[in-house]
Structures are given as structure tokens and as C-alpha cells.
């Protein structure tokens, strides 16, 4: 089901609060909620409980929220600089982009390369097709 994300105001606060609510609904724990001010490239930290037949562990996601539905532009590499440095500096295990439009081909390629090189453990993008 496609959602009209232009119904969410263009300010970053509303998009981050929407993202927080979606992630909570998906069962993730919000470790570091949205706030204002310099965030060092982290909009949120969310923890996902992973379990198997013998045990489990937590996986910490560095969450980056980009609300570009009003412009219709894709989220590019310039919007998401220094992914590895950001993930590492916040002690995260992976990168989770929550975008109101699509990622650019360049950003998708960069994330795929980082994962293939095992520099980035895991990444996921929740995009306009949410």
C-alpha cells in the first residue's frame, strides 16, 4: 500500500516522529529518540531483538530519516555522507534509512558495496513504497 507522505509536514520533526512510531509498531525499541540540534548524523538509535532456537541478541540500527516527498527528489549519497563513520561512532550494527522518497542509484550502490565488503554489517531502506 502506498502512502501519500506529502500529508506529513515538510519539517523534520514530524517525519522523525512518524518514523519513531512506525519503528515502534514494527517492534523495535527506540534507544535514542528524535530530538533537535546537532545530531552528528543520527536521527535515532533503534534496537531490534533477534532470536533463534537457542538464543538471541540485540541489533542496534543507526536510523537516518529523510523526508523529501514535497520535493520528490531521491535521497542521494550527498544526503547520507560518512555512513561507516556514523554507524561506528554511535556503536550501531547497521544502517536503517527511512525515506519518504526513493534512494538514488548511487546511494543504493554505495550501501551494497559497503555490505559486500563487510564494512557495513547490514543495511535496510524503508522508502516511499512502505
Coordinates of C-alpha atoms in Angstrom, one line a residue:
X1 CA 0.0 0.0 0.0
X2 CA 1.4 3.4 -1.0
X3 CA 1.1 6.3 1.4
X4 CA 1.0 9.9 0.4
X5 CA 3.9 11.2 2.5
X6 CA 3.2 14.8 1.5
X7 CA 0.4 14.8 4.1
X8 CA 3.2 14.8 6.7
X9 CA 4.6 18.4 7.1
X10 CA 7.9 19.1 5.5
X11 CA 9.6 19.9 8.8
X12 CA 12.0 17.2 10.0
X13 CA 10.4 16.8 13.4
X14 CA 7.1 15.4 12.1
X15 CA 8.9 12.9 9.8
X16 CA 11.1 11.7 12.7
X17 CA 8.1 11.3 15.0
X18 CA 6.4 9.4 12.2
X19 CA 9.4 7.2 11.8
X20 CA 9.6 6.6 15.6
X21 CA 6.0 5.4 15.6
X22 CA 6.5 3.1 12.6
X23 CA 9.6 1.5 14.1
X24 CA 7.9 1.0 17.5
X25 CA 4.9 -0.6 15.7
X26 CA 7.4 -2.9 14.0
X27 CA 8.6 -4.0 17.4
X28 CA 11.9 -2.1 17.6
X29 CA 12.9 -0.3 20.8
X30 CA 13.8 3.3 20.4
X31 CA 17.0 3.7 22.3
X32 CA 17.7 7.3 21.4
X33 CA 14.5 9.2 20.3
X34 CA 14.2 12.1 17.9
X35 CA 15.5 15.4 19.3
X36 CA 16.6 18.8 18.0
X37 CA 20.0 20.2 17.4
X38 CA 23.2 18.8 16.1
X39 CA 22.8 15.1 15.9
X40 CA 26.1 14.0 14.3
X41 CA 24.3 12.2 11.6
X42 CA 22.0 10.2 13.9
X43 CA 18.3 10.8 13.9
X44 CA 17.6 7.8 16.2
X45 CA 19.0 4.6 17.5
X46 CA 16.7 1.7 17.4
X47 CA 17.3 -1.8 18.8
X48 CA 15.8 -4.9 17.3
X49 CA 15.6 -8.1 19.3
X50 CA 16.7 -11.0 17.2
X51 CA 16.1 -14.6 18.4
X52 CA 16.8 -18.1 17.3
X53 CA 16.0 -21.6 18.6
X54 CA 18.9 -21.4 21.0
X55 CA 19.4 -17.8 21.9
X56 CA 19.2 -14.2 20.8
X57 CA 20.8 -10.9 20.7
X58 CA 20.1 -7.2 20.0
X59 CA 20.9 -5.5 16.8
X60 CA 21.3 -1.7 17.0
X61 CA 20.3 0.4 14.0
X62 CA 21.5 3.9 13.3
X63 CA 18.3 5.4 11.9
X64 CA 18.5 8.2 9.3
X65 CA 15.3 10.0 8.4
X66 CA 15.0 11.9 5.2
X67 CA 11.6 13.5 4.2
X68 CA 11.8 14.6 0.6
X69 CA 8.3 13.8 -0.5
X70 CA 7.5 17.5 -1.0
X71 CA 10.4 18.0 -3.5
X72 CA 10.1 14.5 -5.0
X73 CA 13.9 14.2 -5.1
X74 CA 15.6 10.9 -4.3
X75 CA 17.9 10.6 -1.3
X76 CA 21.5 10.7 -2.6
X77 CA 24.9 10.0 -1.3
X78 CA 25.4 13.6 -0.5
X79 CA 22.4 13.4 1.9
X80 CA 24.0 10.4 3.6
X81 CA 27.7 11.1 4.0
X82 CA 30.1 9.1 6.1
X83 CA 27.8 6.1 6.7
X84 CA 30.5 3.9 8.2
X85 CA 31.9 6.6 10.5
X86 CA 28.4 7.4 11.7
X87 CA 27.4 3.8 12.3
X88 CA 30.7 3.2 14.2
X89 CA 30.7 6.3 16.3
X90 CA 27.2 5.5 17.7
X91 CA 28.1 1.9 18.3
X92 CA 25.5 0.7 15.9
X93 CA 25.4 -2.6 14.0
X94 CA 23.7 -1.4 10.9
X95 CA 22.2 1.5 8.9
X96 CA 18.5 2.0 8.6
X97 CA 17.3 4.7 6.2
X98 CA 13.7 5.8 6.5
X99 CA 13.0 7.9 3.4
X100 CA 9.7 9.4 2.1
X101 CA 11.1 9.0 -1.5
X102 CA 13.4 6.5 -3.1
X103 CA 17.2 6.3 -2.6
X104 CA 19.2 7.3 -5.6
X105 CA 21.0 4.6 -7.6
X106 CA 24.3 6.0 -6.3
X107 CA 23.3 5.6 -2.7
X108 CA 22.0 2.1 -3.3
X109 CA 25.2 1.1 -5.0
X110 CA 27.3 2.6 -2.1
X111 CA 25.3 0.7 0.6
X112 CA 25.5 -2.5 -1.4
X113 CA 29.3 -2.1 -1.8
X114 CA 29.8 -1.4 1.9
X115 CA 27.8 -4.6 2.7
X116 CA 29.6 -6.7 0.1
X117 CA 33.0 -5.5 1.5
X118 CA 31.7 -6.5 5.0
X119 CA 32.5 -2.9 6.1
X120 CA 28.8 -2.5 7.0
X121 CA 27.2 -5.5 8.6
X122 CA 23.7 -4.7 7.4
X123 CA 21.5 -2.0 5.9
X124 CA 17.9 -1.6 5.2
X125 CA 15.9 1.2 3.5
X126 CA 12.2 1.8 4.2
X127 CA 11.1 4.0 1.4
X128 CA 8.1 5.5 -0.4
X129 CA 6.8 2.0 -1.1
X130 CA 6.3 1.5 2.6

